[in-house]
PDB file of N, CA and C in Angstrom:
ATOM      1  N   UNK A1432     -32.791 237.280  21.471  1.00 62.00           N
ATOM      2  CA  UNK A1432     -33.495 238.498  21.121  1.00 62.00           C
ATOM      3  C   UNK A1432     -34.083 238.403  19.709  1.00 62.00           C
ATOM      4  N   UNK A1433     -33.463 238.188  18.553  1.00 70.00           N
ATOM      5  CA  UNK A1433     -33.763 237.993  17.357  1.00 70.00           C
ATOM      6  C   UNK A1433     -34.846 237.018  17.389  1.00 70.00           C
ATOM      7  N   UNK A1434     -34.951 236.095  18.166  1.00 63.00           N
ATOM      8  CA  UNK A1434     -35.809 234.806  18.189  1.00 63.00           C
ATOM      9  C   UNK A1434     -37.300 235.370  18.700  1.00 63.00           C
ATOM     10  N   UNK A1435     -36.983 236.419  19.716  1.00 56.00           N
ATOM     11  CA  UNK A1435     -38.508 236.888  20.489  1.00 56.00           C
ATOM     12  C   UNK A1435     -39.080 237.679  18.611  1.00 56.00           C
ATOM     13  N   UNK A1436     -38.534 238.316  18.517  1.00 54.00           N
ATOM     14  CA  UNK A1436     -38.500 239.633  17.169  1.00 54.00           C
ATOM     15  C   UNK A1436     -39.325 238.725  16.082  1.00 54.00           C
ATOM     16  N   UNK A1437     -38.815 237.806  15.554  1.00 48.00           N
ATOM     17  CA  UNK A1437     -38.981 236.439  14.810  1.00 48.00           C
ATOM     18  C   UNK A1437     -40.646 236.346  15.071  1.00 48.00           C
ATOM     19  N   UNK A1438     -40.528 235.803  16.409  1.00 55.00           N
ATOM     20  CA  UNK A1438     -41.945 235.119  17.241  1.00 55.00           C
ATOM     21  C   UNK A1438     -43.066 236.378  17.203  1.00 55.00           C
ATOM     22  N   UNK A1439     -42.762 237.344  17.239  1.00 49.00           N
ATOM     23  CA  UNK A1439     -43.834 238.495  17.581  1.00 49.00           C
ATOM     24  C   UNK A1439     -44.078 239.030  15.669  1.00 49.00           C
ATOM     25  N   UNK A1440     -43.111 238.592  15.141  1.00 49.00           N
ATOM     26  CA  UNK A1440     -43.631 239.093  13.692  1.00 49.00           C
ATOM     27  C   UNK A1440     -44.473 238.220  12.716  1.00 49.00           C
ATOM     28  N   UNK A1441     -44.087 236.763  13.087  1.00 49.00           N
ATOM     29  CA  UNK A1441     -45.294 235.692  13.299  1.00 49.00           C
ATOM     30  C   UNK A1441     -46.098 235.734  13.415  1.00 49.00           C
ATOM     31  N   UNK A1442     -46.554 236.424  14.668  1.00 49.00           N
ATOM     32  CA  UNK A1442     -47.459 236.340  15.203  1.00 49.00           C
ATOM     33  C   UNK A1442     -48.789 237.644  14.592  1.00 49.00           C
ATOM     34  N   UNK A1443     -47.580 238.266  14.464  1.00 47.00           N
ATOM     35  CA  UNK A1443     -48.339 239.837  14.141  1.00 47.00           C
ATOM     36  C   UNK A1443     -48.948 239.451  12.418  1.00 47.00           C
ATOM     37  N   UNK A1444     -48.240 238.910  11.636  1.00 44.00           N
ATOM     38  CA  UNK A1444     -48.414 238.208  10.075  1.00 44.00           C
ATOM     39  C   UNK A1444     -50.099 237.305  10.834  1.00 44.00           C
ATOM     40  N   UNK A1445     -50.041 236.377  11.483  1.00 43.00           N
ATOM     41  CA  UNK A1445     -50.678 235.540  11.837  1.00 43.00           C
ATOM     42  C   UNK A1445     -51.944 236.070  11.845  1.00 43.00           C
ATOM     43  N   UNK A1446     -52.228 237.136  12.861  1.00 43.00           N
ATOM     44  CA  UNK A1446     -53.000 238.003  13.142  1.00 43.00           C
ATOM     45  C   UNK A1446     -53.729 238.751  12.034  1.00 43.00           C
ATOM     46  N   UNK A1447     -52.953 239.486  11.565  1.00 45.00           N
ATOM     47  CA  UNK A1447     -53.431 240.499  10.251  1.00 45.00           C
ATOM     48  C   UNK A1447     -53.907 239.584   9.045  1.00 45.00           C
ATOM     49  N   UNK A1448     -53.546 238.220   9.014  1.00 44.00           N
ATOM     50  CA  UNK A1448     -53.825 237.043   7.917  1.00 44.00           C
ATOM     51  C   UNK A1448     -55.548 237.073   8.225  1.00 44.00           C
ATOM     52  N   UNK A1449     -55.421 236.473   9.385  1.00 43.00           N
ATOM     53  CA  UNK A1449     -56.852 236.075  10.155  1.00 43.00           C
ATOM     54  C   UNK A1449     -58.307 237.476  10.131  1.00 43.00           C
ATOM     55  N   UNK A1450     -57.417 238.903  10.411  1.00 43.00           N
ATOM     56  CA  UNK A1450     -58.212 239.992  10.184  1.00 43.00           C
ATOM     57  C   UNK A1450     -59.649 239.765   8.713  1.00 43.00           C
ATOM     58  N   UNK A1451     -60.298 240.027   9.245  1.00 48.00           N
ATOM     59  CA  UNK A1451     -61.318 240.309   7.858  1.00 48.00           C
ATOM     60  C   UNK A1451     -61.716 241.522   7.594  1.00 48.00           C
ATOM     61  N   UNK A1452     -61.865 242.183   6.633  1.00 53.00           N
ATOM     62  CA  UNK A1452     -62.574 243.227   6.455  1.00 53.00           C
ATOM     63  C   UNK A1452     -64.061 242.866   6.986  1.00 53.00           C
ATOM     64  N   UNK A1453     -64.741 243.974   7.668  1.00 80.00           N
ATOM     65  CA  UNK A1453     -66.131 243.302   7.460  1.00 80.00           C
ATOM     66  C   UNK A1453     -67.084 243.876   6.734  1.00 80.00           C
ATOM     67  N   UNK A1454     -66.689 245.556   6.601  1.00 89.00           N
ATOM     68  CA  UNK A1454     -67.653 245.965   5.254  1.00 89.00           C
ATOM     69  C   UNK A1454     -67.509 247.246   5.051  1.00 89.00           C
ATOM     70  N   UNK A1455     -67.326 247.879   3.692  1.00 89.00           N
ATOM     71  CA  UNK A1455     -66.864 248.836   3.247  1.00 89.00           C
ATOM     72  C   UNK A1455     -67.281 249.878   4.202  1.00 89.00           C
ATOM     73  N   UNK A1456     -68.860 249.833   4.599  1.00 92.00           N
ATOM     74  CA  UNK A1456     -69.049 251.258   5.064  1.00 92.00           C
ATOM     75  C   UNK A1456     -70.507 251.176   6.164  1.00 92.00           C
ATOM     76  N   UNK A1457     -70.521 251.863   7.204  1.00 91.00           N
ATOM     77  CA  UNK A1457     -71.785 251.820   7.842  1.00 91.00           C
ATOM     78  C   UNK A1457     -72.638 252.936   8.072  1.00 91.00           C
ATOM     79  N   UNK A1458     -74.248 252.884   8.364  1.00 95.00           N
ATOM     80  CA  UNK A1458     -74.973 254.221   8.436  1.00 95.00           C
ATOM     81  C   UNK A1458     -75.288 253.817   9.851  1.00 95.00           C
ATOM     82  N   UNK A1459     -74.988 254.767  10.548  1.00 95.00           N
ATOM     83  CA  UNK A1459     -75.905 254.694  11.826  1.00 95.00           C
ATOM     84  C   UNK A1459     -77.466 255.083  11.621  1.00 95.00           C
ATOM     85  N   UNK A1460     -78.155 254.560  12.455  1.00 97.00           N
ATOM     86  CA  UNK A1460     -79.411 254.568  12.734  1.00 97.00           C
ATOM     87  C   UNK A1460     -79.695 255.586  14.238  1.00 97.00           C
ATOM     88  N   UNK A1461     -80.862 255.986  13.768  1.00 97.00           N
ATOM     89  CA  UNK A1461     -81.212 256.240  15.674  1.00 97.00           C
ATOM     90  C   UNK A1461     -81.967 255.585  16.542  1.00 97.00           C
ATOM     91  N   UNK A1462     -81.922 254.263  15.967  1.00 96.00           N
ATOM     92  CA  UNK A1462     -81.824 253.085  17.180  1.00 96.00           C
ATOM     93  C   UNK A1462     -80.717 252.565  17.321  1.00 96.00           C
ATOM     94  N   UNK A1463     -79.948 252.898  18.169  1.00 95.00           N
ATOM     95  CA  UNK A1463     -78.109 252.341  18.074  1.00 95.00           C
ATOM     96  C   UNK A1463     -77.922 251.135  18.494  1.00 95.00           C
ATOM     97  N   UNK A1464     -78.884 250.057  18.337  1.00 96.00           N
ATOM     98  CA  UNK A1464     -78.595 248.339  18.368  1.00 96.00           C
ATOM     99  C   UNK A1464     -78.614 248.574  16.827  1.00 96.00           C
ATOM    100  N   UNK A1465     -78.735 248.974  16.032  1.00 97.00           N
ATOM    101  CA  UNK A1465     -79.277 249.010  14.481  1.00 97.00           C
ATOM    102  C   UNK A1465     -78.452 249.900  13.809  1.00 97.00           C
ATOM    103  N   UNK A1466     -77.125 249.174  12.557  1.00 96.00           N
ATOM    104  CA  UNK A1466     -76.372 250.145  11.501  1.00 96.00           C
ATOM    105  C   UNK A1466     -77.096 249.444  10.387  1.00 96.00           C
ATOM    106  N   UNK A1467     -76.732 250.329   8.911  1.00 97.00           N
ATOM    107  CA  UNK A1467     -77.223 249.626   8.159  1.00 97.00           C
ATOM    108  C   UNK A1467     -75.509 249.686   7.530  1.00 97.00           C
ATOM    109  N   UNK A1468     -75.118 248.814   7.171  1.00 96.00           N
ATOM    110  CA  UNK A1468     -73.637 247.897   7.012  1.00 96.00           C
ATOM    111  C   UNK A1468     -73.790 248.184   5.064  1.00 96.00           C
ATOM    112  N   UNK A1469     -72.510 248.117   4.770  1.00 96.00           N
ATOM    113  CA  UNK A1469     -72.812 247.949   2.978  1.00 96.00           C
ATOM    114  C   UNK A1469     -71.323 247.441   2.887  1.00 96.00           C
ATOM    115  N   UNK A1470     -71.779 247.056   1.308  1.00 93.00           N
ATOM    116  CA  UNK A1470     -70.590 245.849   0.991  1.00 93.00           C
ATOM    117  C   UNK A1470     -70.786 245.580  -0.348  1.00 93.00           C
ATOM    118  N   UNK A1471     -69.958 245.542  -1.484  1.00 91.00           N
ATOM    119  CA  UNK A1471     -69.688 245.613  -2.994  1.00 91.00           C
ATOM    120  C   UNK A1471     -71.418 245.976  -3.163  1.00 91.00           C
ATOM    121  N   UNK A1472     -71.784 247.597  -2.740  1.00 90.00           N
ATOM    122  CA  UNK A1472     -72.970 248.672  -3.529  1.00 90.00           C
ATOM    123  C   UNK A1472     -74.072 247.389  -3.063  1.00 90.00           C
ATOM    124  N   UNK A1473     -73.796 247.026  -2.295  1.00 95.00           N
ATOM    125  CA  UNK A1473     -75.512 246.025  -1.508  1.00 95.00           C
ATOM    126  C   UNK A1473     -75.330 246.308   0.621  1.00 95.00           C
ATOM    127  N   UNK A1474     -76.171 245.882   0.702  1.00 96.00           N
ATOM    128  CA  UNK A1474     -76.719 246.372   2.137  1.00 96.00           C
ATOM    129  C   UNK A1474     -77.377 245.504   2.886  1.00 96.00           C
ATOM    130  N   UNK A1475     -77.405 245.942   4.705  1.00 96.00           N
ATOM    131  CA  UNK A1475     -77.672 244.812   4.927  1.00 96.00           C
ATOM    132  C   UNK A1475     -78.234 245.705   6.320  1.00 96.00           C
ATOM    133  N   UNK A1476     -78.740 244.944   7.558  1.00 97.00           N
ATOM    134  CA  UNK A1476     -78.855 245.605   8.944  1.00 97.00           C
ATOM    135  C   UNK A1476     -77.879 244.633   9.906  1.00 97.00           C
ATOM    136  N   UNK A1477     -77.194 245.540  10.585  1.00 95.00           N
ATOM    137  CA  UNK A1477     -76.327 244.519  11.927  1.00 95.00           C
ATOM    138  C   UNK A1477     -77.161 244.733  13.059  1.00 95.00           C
ATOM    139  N   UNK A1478     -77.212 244.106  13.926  1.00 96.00           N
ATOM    140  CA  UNK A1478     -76.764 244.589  15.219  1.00 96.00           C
ATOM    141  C   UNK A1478     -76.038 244.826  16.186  1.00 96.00           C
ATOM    142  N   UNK A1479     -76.037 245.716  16.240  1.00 94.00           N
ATOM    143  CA  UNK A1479     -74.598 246.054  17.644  1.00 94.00           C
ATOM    144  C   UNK A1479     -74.694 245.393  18.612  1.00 94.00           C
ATOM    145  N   UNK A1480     -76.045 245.236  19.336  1.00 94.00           N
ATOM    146  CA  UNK A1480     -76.063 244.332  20.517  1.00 94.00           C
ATOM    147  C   UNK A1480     -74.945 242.777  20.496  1.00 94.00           C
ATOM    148  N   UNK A1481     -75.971 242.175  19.418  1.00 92.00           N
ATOM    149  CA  UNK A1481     -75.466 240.771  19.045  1.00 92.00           C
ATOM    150  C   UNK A1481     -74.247 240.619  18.128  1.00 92.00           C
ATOM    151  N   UNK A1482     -73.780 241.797  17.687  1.00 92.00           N
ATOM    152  CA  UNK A1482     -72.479 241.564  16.764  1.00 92.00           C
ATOM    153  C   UNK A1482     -72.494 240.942  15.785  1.00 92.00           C
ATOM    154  N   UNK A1483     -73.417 240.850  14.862  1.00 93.00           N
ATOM    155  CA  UNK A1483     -74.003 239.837  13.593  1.00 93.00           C
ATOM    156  C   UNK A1483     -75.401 240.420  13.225  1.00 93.00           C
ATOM    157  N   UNK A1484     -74.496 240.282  11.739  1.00 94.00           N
ATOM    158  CA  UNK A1484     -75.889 240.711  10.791  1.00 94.00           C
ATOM    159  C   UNK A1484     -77.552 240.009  11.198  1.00 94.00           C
ATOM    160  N   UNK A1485     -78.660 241.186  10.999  1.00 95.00           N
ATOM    161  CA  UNK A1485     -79.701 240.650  11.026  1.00 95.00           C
ATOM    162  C   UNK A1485     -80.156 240.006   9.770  1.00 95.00           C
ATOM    163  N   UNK A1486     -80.259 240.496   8.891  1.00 94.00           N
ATOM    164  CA  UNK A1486     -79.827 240.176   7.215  1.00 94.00           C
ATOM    165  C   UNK A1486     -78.950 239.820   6.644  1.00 94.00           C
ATOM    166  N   UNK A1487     -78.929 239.223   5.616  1.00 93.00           N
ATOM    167  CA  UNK A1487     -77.755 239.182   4.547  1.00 93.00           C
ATOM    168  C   UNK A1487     -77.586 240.608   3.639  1.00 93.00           C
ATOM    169  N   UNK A1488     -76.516 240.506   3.437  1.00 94.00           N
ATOM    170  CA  UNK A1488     -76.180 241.615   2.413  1.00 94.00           C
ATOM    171  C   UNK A1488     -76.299 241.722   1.417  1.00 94.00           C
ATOM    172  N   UNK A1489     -78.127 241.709   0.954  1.00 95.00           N
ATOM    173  CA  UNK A1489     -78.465 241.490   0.053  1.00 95.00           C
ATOM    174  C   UNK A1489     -79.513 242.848  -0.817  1.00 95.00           C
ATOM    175  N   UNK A1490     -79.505 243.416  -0.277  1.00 97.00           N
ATOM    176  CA  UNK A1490     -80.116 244.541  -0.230  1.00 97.00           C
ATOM    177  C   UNK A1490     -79.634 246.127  -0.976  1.00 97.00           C
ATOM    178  N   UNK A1491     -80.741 246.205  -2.145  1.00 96.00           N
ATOM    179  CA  UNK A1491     -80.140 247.480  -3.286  1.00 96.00           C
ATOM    180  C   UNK A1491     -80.117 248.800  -2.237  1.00 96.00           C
ATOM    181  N   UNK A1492     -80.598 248.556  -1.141  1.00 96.00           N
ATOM    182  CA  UNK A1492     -80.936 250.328  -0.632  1.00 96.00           C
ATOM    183  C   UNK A1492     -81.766 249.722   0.429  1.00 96.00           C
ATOM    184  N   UNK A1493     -81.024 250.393   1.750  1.00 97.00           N
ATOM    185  CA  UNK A1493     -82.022 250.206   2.781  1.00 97.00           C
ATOM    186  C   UNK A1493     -82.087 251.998   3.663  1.00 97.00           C
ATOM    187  N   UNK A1494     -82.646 252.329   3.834  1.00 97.00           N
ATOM    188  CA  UNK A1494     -83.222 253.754   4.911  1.00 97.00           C
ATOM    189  C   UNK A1494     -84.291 253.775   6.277  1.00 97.00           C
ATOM    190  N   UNK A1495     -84.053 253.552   7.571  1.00 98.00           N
ATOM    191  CA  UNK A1495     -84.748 253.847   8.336  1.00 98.00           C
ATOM    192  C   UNK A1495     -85.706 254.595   8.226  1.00 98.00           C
ATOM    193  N   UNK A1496     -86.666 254.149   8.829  1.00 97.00           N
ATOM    194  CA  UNK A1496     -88.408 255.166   8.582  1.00 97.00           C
ATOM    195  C   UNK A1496     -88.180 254.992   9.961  1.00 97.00           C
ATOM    196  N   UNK A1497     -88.765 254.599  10.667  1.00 97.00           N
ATOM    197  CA  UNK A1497     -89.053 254.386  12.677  1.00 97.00           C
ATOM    198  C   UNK A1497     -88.966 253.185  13.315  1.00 97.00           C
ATOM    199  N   UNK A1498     -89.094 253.322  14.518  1.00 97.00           N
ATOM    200  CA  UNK A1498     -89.500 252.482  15.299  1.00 97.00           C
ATOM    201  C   UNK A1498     -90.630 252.611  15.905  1.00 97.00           C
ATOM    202  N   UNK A1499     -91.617 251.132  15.637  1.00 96.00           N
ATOM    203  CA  UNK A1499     -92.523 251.841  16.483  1.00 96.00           C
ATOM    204  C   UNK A1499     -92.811 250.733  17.419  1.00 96.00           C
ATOM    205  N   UNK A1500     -93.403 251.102  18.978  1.00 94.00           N
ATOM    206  CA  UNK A1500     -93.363 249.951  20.003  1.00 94.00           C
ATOM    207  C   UNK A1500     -95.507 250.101  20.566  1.00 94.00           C
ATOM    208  N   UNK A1501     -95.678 248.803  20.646  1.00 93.00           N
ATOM    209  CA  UNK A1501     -97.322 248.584  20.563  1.00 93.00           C
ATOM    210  C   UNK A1501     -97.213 247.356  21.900  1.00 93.00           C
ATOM    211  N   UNK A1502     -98.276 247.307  23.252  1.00 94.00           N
ATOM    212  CA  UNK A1502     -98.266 246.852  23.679  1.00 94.00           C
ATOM    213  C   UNK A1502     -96.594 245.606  23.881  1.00 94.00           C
ATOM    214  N   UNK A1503     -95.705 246.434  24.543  1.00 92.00           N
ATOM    215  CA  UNK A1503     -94.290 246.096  24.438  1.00 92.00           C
ATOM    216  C   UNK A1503     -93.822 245.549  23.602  1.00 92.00           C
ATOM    217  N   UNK A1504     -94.112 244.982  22.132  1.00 95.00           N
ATOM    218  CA  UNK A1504     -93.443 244.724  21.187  1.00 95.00           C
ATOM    219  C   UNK A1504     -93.170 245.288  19.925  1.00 95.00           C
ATOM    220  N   UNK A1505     -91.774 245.490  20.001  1.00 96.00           N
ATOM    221  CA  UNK A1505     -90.928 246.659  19.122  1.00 96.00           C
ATOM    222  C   UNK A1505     -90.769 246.403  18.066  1.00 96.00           C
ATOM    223  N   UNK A1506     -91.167 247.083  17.204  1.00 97.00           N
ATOM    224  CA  UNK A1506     -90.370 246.880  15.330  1.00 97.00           C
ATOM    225  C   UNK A1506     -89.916 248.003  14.903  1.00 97.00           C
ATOM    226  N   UNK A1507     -88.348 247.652  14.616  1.00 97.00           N
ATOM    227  CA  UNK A1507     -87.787 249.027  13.711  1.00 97.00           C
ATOM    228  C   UNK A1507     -88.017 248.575  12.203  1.00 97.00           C
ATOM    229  N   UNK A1508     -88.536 249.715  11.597  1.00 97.00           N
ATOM    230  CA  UNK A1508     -88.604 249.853   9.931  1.00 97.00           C
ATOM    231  C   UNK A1508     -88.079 250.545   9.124  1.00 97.00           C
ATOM    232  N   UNK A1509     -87.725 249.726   8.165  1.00 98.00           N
ATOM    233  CA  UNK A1509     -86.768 250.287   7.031  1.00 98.00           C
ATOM    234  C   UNK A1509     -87.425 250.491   5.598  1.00 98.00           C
ATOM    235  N   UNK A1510     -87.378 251.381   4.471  1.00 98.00           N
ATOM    236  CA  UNK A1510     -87.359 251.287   3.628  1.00 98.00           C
ATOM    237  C   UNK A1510     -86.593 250.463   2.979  1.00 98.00           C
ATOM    238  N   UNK A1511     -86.996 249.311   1.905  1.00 97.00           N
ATOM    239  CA  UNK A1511     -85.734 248.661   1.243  1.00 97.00           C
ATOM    240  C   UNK A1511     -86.438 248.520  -0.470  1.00 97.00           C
ATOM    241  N   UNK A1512     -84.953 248.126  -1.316  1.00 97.00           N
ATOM    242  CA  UNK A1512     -85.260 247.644  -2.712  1.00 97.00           C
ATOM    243  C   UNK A1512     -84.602 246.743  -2.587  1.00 97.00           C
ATOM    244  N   UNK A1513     -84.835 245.522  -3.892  1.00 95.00           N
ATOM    245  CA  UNK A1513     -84.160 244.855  -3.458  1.00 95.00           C
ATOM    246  C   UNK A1513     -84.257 244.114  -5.127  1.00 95.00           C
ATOM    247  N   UNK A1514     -83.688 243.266  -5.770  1.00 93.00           N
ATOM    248  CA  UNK A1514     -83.456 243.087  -7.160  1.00 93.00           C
ATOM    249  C   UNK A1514     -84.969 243.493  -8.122  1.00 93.00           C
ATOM    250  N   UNK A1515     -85.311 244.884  -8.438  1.00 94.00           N
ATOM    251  CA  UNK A1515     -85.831 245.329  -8.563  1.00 94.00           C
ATOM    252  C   UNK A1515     -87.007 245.446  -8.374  1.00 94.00           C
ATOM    253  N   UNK A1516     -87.287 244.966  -7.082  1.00 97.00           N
ATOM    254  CA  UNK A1516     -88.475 245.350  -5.772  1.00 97.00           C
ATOM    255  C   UNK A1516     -88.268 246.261  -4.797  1.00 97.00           C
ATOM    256  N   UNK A1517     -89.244 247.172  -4.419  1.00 97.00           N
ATOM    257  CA  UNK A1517     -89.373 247.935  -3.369  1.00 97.00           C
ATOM    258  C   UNK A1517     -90.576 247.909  -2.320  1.00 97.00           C
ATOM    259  N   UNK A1518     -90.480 247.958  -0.974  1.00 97.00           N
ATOM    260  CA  UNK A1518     -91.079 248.019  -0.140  1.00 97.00           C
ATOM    261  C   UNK A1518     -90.614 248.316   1.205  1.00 97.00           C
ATOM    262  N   UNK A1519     -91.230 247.222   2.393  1.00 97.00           N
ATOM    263  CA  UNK A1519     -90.756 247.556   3.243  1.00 97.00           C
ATOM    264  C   UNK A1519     -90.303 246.559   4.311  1.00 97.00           C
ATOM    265  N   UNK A1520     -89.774 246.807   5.573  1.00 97.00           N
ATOM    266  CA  UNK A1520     -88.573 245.748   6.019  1.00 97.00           C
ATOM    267  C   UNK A1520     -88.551 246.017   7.666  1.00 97.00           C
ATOM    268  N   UNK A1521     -89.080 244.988   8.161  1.00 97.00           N
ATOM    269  CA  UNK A1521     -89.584 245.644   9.828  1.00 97.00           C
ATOM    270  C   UNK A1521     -88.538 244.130  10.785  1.00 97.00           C
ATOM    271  N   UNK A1522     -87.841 244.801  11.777  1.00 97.00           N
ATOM    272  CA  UNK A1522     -86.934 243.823  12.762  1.00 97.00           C
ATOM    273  C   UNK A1522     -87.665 243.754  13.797  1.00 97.00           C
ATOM    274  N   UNK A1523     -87.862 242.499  14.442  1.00 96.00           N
ATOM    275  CA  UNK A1523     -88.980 242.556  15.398  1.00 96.00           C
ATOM    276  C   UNK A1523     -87.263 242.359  16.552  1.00 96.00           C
ATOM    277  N   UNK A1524     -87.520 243.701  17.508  1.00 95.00           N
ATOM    278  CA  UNK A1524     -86.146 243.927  18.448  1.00 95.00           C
ATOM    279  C   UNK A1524     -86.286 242.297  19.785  1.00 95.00           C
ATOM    280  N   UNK A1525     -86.865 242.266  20.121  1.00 94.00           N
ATOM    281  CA  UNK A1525     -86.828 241.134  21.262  1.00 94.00           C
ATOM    282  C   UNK A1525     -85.878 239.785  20.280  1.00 94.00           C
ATOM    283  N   UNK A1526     -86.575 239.131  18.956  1.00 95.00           N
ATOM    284  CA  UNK A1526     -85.789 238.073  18.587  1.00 95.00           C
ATOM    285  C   UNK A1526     -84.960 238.432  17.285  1.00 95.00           C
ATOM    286  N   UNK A1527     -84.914 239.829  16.634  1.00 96.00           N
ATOM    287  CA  UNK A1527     -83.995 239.809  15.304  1.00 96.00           C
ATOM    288  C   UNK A1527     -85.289 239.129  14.562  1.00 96.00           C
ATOM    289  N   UNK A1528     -86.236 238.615  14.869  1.00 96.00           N
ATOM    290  CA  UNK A1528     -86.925 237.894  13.357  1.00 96.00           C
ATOM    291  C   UNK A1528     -87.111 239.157  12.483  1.00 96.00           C
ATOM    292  N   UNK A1529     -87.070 239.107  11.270  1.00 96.00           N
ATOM    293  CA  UNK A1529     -87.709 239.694  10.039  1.00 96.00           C
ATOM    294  C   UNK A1529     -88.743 239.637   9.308  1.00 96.00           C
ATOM    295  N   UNK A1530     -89.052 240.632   8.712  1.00 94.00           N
ATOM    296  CA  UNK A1530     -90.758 240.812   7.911  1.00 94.00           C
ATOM    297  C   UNK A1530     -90.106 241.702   6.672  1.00 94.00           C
ATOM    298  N   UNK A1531     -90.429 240.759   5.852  1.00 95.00           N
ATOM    299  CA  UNK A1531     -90.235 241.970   4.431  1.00 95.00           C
ATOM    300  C   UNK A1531     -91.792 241.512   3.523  1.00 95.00           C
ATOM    301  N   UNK A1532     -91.896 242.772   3.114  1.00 96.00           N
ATOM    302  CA  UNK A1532     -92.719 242.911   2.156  1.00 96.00           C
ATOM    303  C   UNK A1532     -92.077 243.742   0.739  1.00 96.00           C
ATOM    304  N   UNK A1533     -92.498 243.133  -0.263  1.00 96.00           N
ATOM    305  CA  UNK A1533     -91.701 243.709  -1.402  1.00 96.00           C
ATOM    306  C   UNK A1533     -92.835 243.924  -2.703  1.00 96.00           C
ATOM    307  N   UNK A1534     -92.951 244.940  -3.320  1.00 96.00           N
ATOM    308  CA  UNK A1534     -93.568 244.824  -4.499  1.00 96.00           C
ATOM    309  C   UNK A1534     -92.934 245.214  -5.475  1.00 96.00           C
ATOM    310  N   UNK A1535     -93.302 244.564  -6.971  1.00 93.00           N
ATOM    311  CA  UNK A1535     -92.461 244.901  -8.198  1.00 93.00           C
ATOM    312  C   UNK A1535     -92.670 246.480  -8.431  1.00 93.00           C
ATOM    313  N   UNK A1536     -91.419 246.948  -9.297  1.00 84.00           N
ATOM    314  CA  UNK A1536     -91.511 248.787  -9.362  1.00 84.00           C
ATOM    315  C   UNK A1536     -92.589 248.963  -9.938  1.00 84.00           C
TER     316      UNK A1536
END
C-alpha cells in the first residue's frame, strides 16, 4: 500500500514538474479560433483551432478591429504596437500566415 502511495506521488511531482504555465492572461476575440494571449506586459495571437501561437509574444498591445472575408479569403485584423511602432496586423485564417505593417509613432 505505502508503495502504490509512493508511486502515485511520483508521479503526481512528475506531472506538476512537466506542467508549464502558458500565459498570464487571455482576451477573447469574436472570432473564437482567435485569443489574444499576454505574458511578462507583451502579447501575442493563439489559435484555438491549432493550439499554438500565431505570433510570438512580442507585441506592446494588440486589439481586434474585424474580420473581413473577400471572394472566400479571410483576414482577421488587429490593431498592434510594437517596440515603439504602431499599425496594423492581419491573420490570413486558411494558413495562420501573417501581414504586419508598422509605422514609427
Amino acid at each position: 500500500m505505502i508503495k502504490k502511495i509512493f508511486i502515485f506521488a511520483a508521479a503526481a511531482l512528475v506531472l506538476a514538474a512537466c506542467a508549464q504555465k502558458r500565459f498570464d492572461s487571455l482576451e477573447s476575440t469574436p472570432v473564437s479560433r482567435y485569443d489574444i494571449v499576454y505574458d511578462d506586459a507583451r502579447c501575442g495571437v493563439f489559435d484555438n483551432e491549432a493550439d499554438s501561437l500565431v505570433t510570438p509574444i512580442e507585441y506592446d498591445s494588440l486589439s481586434f478591429l474585424r474580420r473581413a472575408e473577400e471572394d472566400s479569403v479571410a483576414v482577421v485584423l488587429f490593431s498592434c504596437s510594437k517596440d515603439g511602432m504602431e499599425g496594423m496586423m492581419g491573420i490570413l485564417e486558411h494558413n495562420n500566415e501573417k501581414m504586419e505593417i508598422l509605422f514609427p509613432n
